[in-house]
Short mmCIF file of C-alpha atoms in Angstrom, two decimals:
data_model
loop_
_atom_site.label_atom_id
_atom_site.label_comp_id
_atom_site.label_asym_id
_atom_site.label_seq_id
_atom_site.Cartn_x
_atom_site.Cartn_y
_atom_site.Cartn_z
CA UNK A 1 46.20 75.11 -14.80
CA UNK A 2 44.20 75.40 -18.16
CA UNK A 3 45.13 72.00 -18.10
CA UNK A 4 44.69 70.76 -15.37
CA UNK A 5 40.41 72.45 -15.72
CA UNK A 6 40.48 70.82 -18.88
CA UNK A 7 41.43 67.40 -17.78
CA UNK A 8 38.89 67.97 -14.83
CA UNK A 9 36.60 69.15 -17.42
CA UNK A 10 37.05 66.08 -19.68
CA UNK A 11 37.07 63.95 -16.59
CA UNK A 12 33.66 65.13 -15.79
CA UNK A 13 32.29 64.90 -19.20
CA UNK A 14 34.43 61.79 -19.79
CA UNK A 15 32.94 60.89 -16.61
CA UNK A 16 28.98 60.67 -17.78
CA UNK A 17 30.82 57.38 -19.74
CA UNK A 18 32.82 55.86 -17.18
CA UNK A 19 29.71 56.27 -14.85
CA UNK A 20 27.63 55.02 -16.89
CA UNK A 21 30.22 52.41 -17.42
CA UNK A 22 30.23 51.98 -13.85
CA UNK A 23 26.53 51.85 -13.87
CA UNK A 24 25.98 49.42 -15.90
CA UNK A 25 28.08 47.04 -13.95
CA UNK A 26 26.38 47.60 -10.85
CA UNK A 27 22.85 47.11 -12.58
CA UNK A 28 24.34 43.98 -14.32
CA UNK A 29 25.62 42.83 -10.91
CA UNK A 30 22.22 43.43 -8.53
CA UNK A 31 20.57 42.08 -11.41
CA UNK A 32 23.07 38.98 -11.32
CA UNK A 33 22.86 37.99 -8.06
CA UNK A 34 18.81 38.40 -7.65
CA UNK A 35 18.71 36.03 -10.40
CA UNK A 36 21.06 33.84 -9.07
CA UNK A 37 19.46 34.76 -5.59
CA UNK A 38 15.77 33.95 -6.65
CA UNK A 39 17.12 30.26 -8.82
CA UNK A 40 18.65 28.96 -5.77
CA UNK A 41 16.20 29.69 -3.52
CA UNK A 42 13.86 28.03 -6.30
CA UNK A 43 16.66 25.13 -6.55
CA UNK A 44 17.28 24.29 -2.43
CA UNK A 45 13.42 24.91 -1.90
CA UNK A 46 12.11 22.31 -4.87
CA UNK A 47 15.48 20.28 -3.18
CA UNK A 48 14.42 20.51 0.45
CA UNK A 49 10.71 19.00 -0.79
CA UNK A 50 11.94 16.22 -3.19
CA UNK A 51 14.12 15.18 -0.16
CA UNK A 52 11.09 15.28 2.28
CA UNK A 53 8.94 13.45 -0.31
CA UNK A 54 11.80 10.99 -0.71
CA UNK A 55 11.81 10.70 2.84
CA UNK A 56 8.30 10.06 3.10
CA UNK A 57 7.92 7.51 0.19
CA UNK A 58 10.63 5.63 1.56
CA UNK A 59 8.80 4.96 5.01
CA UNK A 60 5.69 4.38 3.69
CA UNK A 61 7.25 1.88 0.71
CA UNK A 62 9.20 0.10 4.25
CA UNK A 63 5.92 0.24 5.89
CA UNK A 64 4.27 -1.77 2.78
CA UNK A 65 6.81 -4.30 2.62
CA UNK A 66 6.80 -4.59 6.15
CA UNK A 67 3.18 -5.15 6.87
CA UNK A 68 3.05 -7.59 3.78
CA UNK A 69 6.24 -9.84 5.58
CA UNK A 70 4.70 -9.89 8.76
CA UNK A 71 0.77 -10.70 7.12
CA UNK A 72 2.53 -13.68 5.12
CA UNK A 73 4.06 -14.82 8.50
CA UNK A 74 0.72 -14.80 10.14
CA UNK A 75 -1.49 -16.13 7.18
CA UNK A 76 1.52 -19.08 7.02
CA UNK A 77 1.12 -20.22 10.86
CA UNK A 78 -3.09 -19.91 10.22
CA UNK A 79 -2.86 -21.94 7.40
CA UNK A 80 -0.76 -24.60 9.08
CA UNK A 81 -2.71 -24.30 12.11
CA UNK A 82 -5.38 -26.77 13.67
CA UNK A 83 -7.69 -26.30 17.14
CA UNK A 84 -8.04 -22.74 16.57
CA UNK A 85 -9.44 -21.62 19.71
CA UNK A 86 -11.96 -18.58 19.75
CA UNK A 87 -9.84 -14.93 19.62
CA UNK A 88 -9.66 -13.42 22.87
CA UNK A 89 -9.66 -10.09 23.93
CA UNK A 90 -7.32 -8.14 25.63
CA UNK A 91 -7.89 -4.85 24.22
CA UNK A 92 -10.62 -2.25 23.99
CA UNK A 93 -10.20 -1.56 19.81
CA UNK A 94 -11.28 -5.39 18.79
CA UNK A 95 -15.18 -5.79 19.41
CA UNK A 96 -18.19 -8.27 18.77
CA UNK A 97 -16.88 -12.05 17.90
CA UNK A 98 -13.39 -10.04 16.80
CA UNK A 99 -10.44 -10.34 19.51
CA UNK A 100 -6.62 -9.54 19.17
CA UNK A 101 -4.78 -13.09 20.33
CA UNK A 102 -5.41 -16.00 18.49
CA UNK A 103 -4.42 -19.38 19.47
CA UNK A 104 -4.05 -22.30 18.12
CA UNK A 105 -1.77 -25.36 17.75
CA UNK A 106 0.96 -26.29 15.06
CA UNK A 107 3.27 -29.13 14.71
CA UNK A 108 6.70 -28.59 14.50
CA UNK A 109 9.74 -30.46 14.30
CA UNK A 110 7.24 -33.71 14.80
CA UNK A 111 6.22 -31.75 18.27
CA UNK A 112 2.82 -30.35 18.94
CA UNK A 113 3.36 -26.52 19.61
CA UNK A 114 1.10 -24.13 20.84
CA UNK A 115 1.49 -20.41 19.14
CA UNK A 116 -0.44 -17.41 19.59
CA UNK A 117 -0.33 -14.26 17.95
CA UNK A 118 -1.51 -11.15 19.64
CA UNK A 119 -1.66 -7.68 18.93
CA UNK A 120 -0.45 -5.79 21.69
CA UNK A 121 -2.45 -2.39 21.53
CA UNK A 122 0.09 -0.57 23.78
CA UNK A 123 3.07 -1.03 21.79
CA UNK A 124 1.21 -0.85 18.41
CA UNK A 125 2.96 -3.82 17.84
CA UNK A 126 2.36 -7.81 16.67
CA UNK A 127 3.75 -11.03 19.04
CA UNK A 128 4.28 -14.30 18.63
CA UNK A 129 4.37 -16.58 21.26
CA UNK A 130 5.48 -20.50 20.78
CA UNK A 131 6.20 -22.99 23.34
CA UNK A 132 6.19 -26.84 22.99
CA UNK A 133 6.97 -29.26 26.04
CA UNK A 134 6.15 -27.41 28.88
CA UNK A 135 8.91 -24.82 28.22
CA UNK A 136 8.63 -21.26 28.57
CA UNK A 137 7.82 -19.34 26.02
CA UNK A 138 9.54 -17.93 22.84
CA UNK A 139 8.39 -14.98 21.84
CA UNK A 140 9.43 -13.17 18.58
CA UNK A 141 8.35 -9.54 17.38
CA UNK A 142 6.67 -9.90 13.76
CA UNK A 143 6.91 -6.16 12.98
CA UNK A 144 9.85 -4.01 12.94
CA UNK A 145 10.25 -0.52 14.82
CA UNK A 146 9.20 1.21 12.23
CA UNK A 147 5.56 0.44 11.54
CA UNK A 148 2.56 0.93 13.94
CA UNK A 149 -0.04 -1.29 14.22
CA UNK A 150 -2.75 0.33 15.18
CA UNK A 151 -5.19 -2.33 14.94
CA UNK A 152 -5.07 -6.24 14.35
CA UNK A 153 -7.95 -8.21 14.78
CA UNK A 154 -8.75 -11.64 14.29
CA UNK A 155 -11.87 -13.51 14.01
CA UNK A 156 -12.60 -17.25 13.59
CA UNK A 157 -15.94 -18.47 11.19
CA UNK A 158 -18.37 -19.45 12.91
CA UNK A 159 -17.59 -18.38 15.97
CA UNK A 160 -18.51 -20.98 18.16
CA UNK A 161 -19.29 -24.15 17.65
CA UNK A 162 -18.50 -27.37 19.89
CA UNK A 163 -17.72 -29.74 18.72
CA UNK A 164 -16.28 -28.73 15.65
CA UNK A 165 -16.82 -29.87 12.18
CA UNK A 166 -16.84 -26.54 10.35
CA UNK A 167 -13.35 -25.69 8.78
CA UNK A 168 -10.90 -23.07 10.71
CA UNK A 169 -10.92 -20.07 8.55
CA UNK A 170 -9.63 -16.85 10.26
CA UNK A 171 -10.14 -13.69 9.20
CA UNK A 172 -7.58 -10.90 9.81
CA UNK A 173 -8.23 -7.01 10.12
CA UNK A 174 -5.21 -5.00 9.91
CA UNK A 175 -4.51 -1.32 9.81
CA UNK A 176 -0.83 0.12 10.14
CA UNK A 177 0.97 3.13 9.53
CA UNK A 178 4.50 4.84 10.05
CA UNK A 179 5.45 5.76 13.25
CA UNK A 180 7.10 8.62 11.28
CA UNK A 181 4.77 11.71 12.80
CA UNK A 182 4.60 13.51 9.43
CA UNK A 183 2.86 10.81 7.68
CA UNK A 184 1.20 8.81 11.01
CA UNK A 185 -2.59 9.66 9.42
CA UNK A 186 -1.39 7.47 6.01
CA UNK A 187 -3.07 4.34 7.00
CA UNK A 188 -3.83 1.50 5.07
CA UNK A 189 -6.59 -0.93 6.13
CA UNK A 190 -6.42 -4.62 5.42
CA UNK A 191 -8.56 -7.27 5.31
CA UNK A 192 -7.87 -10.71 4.18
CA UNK A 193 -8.89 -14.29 4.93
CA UNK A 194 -7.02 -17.22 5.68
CA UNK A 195 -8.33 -21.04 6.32
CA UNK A 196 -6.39 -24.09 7.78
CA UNK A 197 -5.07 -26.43 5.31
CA UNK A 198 -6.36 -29.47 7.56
CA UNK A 199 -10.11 -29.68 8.65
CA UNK A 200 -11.55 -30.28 12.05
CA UNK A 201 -11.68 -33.63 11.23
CA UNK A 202 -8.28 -34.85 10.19
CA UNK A 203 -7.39 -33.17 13.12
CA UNK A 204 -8.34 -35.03 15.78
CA UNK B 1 32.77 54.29 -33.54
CA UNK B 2 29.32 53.59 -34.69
CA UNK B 3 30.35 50.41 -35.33
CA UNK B 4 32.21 49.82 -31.39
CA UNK B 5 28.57 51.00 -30.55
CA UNK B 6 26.55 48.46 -32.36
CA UNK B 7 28.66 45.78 -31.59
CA UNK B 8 28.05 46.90 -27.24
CA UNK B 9 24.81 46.93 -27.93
CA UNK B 10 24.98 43.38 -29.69
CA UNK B 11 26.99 42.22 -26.91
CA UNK B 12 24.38 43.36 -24.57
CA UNK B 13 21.92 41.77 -26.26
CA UNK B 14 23.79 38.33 -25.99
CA UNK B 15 24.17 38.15 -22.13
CA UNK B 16 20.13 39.02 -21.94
CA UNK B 17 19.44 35.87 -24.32
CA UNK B 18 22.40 33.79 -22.50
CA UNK B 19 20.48 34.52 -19.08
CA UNK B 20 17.10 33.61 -20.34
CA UNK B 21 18.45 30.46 -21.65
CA UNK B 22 19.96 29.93 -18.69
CA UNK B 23 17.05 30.64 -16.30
CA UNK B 24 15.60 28.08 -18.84
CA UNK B 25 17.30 25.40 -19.03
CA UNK B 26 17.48 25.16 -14.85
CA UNK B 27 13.12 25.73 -14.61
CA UNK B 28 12.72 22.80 -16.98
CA UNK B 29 15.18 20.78 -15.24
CA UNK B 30 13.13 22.22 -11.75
CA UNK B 31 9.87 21.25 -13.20
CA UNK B 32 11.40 17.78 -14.11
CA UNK B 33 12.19 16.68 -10.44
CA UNK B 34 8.92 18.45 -9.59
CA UNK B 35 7.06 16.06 -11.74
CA UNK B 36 8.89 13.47 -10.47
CA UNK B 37 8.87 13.76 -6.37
CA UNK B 38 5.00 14.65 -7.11
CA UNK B 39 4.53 11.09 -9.51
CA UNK B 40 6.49 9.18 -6.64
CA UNK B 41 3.82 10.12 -4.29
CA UNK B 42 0.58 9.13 -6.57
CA UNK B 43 2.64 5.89 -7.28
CA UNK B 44 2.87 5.09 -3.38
CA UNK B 45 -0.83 5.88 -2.95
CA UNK B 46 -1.34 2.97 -6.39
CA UNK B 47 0.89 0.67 -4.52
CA UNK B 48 -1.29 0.89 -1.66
CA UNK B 49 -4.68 0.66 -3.28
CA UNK B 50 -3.55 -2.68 -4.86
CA UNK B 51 -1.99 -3.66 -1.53
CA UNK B 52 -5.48 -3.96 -0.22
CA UNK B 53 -6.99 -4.86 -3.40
CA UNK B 54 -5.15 -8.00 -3.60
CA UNK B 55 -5.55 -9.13 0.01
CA UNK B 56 -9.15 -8.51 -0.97
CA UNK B 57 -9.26 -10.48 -4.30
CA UNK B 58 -7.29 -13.31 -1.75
CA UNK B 59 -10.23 -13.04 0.45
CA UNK B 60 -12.66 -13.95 -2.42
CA UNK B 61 -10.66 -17.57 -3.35
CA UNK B 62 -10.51 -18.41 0.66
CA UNK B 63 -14.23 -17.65 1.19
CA UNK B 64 -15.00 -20.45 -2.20
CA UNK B 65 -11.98 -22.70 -0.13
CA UNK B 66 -14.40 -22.50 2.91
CA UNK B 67 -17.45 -23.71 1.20
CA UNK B 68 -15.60 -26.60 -0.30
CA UNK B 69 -13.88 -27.53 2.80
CA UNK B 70 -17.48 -27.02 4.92
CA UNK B 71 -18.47 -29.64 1.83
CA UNK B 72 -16.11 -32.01 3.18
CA UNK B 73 -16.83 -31.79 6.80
CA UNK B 74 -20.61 -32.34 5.97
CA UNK B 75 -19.94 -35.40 3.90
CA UNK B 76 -21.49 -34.07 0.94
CA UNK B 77 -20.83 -33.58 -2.11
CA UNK B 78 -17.81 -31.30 -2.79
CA UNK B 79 -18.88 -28.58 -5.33
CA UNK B 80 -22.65 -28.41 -3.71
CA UNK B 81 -24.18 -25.22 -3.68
CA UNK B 82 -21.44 -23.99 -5.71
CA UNK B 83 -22.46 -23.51 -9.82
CA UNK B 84 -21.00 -21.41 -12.16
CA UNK B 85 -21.36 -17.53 -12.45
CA UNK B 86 -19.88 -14.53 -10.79
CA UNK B 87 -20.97 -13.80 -7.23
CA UNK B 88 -20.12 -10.97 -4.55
CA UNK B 89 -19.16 -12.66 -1.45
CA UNK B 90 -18.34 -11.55 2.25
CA UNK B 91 -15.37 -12.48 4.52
CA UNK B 92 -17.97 -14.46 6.58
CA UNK B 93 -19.87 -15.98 4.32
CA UNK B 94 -20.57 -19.79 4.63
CA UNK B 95 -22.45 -19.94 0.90
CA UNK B 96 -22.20 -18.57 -2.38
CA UNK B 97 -25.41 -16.76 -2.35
CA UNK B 98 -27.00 -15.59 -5.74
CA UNK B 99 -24.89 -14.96 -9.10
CA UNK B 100 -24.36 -11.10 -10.28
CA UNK B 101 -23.42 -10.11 -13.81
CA UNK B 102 -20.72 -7.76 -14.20
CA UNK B 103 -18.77 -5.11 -12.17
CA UNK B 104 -21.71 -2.55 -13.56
CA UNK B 105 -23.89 -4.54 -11.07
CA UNK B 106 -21.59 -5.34 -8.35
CA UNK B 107 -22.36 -3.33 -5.05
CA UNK B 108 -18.91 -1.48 -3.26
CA UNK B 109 -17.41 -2.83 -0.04
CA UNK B 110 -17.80 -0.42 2.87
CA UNK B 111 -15.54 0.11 5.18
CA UNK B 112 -16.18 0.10 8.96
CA UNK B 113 -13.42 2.58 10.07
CA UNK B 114 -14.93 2.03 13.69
CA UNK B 115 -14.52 -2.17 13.52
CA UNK B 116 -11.91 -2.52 10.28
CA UNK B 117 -14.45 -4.47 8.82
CA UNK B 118 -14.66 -4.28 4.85
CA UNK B 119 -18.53 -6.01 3.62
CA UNK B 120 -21.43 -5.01 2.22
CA UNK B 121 -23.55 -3.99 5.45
CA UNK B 122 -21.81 -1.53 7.71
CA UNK B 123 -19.43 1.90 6.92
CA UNK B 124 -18.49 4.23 4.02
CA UNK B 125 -18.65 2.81 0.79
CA UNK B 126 -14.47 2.39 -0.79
CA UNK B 127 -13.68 2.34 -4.45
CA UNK B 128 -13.40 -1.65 -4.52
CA UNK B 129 -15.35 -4.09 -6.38
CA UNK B 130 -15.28 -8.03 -5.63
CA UNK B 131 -16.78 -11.02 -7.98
CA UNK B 132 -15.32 -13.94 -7.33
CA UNK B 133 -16.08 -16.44 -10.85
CA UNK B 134 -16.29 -19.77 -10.85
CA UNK B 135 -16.33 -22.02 -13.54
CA UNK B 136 -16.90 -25.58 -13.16
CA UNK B 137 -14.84 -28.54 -15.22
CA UNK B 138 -15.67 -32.12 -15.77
CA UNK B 139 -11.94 -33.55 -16.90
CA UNK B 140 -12.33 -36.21 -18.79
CA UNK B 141 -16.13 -36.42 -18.80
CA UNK B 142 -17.12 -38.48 -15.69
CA UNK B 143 -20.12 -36.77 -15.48
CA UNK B 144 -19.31 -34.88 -12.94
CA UNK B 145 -17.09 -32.30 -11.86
CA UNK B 146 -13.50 -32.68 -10.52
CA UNK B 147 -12.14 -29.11 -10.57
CA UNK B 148 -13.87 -25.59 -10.25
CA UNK B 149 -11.77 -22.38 -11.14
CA UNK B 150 -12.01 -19.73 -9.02
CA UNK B 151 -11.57 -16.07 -10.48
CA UNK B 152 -11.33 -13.29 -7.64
CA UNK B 153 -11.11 -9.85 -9.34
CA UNK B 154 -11.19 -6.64 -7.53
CA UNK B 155 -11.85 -3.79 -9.44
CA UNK B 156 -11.34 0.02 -8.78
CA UNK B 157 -11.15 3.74 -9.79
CA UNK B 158 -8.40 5.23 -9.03
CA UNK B 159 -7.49 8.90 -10.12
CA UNK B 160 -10.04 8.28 -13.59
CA UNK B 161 -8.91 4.95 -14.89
CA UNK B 162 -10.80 1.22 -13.48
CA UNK B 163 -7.73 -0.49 -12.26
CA UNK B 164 -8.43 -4.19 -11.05
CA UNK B 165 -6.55 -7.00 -9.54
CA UNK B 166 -7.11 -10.60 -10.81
CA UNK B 167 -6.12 -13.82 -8.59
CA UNK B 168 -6.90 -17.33 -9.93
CA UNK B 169 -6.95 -20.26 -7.89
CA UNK B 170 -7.65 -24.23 -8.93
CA UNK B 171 -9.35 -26.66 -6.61
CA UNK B 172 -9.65 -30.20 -7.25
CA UNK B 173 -11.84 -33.03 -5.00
CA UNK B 174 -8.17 -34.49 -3.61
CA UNK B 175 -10.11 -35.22 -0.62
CA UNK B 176 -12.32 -38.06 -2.21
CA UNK B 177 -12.09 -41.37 -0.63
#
């Protein structure tokens, strides 16, 4: 019995060890995992943006190269172009002497084609229309489904004038964006100029 | 058993240090992908400035292109009304217009957010700069001049530093009968 107190007893006042023993564990532990509780929420949130930015560099970086593809294809049919006729308008966004379809002819394969490009201001999106001996049309999409085109204008220098001596020279207005929502407001506004190899003239 | 103590206490000490290292170690590696995700977007916005810049600067050569070709379909001769200097020009220009010296004097392009017009007349005014050189050769010494240079640079600030994009183009009077 004397013992069995004492062992009791030295339990107890072994005890103020082992629980602190215990304690310390416990503290160590709480402390452990709210460390580890407050890095990874640290680590997945700093992950969660990088992979958002990622996302959003990568549309706007497809956007760039996309735009620049589909300007080259435009600027490369202008400057092989002759009998540019005044831009016409079809839209509400395009105003003044500016218009969103330009036509004009081209020759190709030794045939006289006639191409136009338009903006269509529904679809936020650029066409290309080509047809040569009286068949229908071919038309051809110039951007891809990811960029918006929220404005493409054209306008021919000077404006009118019949008949023509002046040079064609076009000049294009051009602002797109993603059609990402999250980054829809970075737009980027282009202007650049483009003249027809082969004057008035020569053409005729 | 002072000793067991000291070396606890030692112990204790360790893990503490451990940890901080730790902790550490994974911030800087945090702040490292920080910096980078938050570079990758001011590197976009660059990208995009010169996008425009050089469609700009490309602008500059084909308004010089017009005059020369306007030259041609006047039957006059083919560098008139253009001499050498540096001059600001706008997409619809039909001359040259008179010489400026230097970015310091060169006048911003607005931009028209209403028409998506960039010139000198209408909008807010944008970072970019235009001169478009020229600079006027006489190869072989005929007398006269067979091939004018054409220098479009557009120049910007952008986030402190003058950034600038430089095209060069060479015409030559091929069209001479």
């Amino acid at each position: 019995m004397k013992n069995i107190i004492k062992n009791k007893l030295s339990f107890w006042s072994q005890s103020g060890r082992a629980y602190q023993r215990a304690g310390v564990t416990m503290i160590e532990m709480l402390v452990a995992i709210s460390v580890f509780i407050i890095v990874l929420v640290l680590i997945i949130g700093v992950f969660i943006q990088g992979l958002r930015i990622e996302r959003y560099v990568t549309a706007l970086t497809e956007v760039q190269s996309n735009a620049s593809l589909a300007l080259e294809q435009i600027a490369r049919e202008i400057r092989g172009g002759y009998n540019f006729d005044p831009p016409v308008n079809n839209g509400g966004i395009c105003q003044g002497d500016l218009g969103d379809t330009l036509s004009f002819k081209r020759i190709k394969a030794n045939t006289e084609t006639s191409v136009s490009i338009s903006w269509n201001e529904a679809a936020n999106s650029i066409e290309r229309s080509e047809t040569k001996n009286n068949e229908p049309p071919i038309i051809t999409l110039l951007n891809a489904s990811n960029i918006s085109v929220n404005r493409l204008c054209f306008r021919l220098n000077p404006p009118a004038d019949n008949p023509r001596t002046n040079p064609w020279r076009v000049t294009l207005f051009m602002t797109f964006g993603s059609t990402d929502k999250a980054i829809a407001e970075k737009v980027i506004n282009i202007q650049t100029t483009v003249s027809a190899r082969v004057l008035p003239k020569e053409a005729q | 058993m002072i000793l067991k103590k000291q070396k606890k206490k030692f112990r204790t000490g360790q893990v503490m240090i451990e940890t901080l290292v730790t902790i550490s170690v994974v911030m800087i590696g945090l702040l490292g992908v920080l910096v980078l995700v938050s570079r990758s977007i001011a590197f976009n916005y660059d990208a995009s400035e010169q996008f425009v810049a050089t469609y700009l600067a490309s602008e500059g050569i084909e308004v010089v292109k017009g005059v020369i070709d306007e030259n041609y379909a006047a039957n006059v001769t083919w560098d008139e009304g253009i001499s050498n200097g540096q001059y600001q020009v706008n997409y619809k220009d039909d001359s040259l217009g008179s010489s400026i010296s230097g970015f310091e004097n060169a006048q911003p392009l607005n931009f028209d957010s209403v028409t998506g017009i960039y010139d000198y007349i209408s909008g807010a005014p944008t970072p970019f700069k235009r001169l478009v050189g020229i600079s006027k050769i006489d190869n072989g010494g005929i007398g006269v001049s067979n091939e004018i240079i054409v220098v479009s640079t557009v120049e910007w600030l952008s986030r402190g530093a003058t950034k600038k994009v430089t095209l060069e183009d060479h015409f030559f009077d091929w069209r001479k009968e």
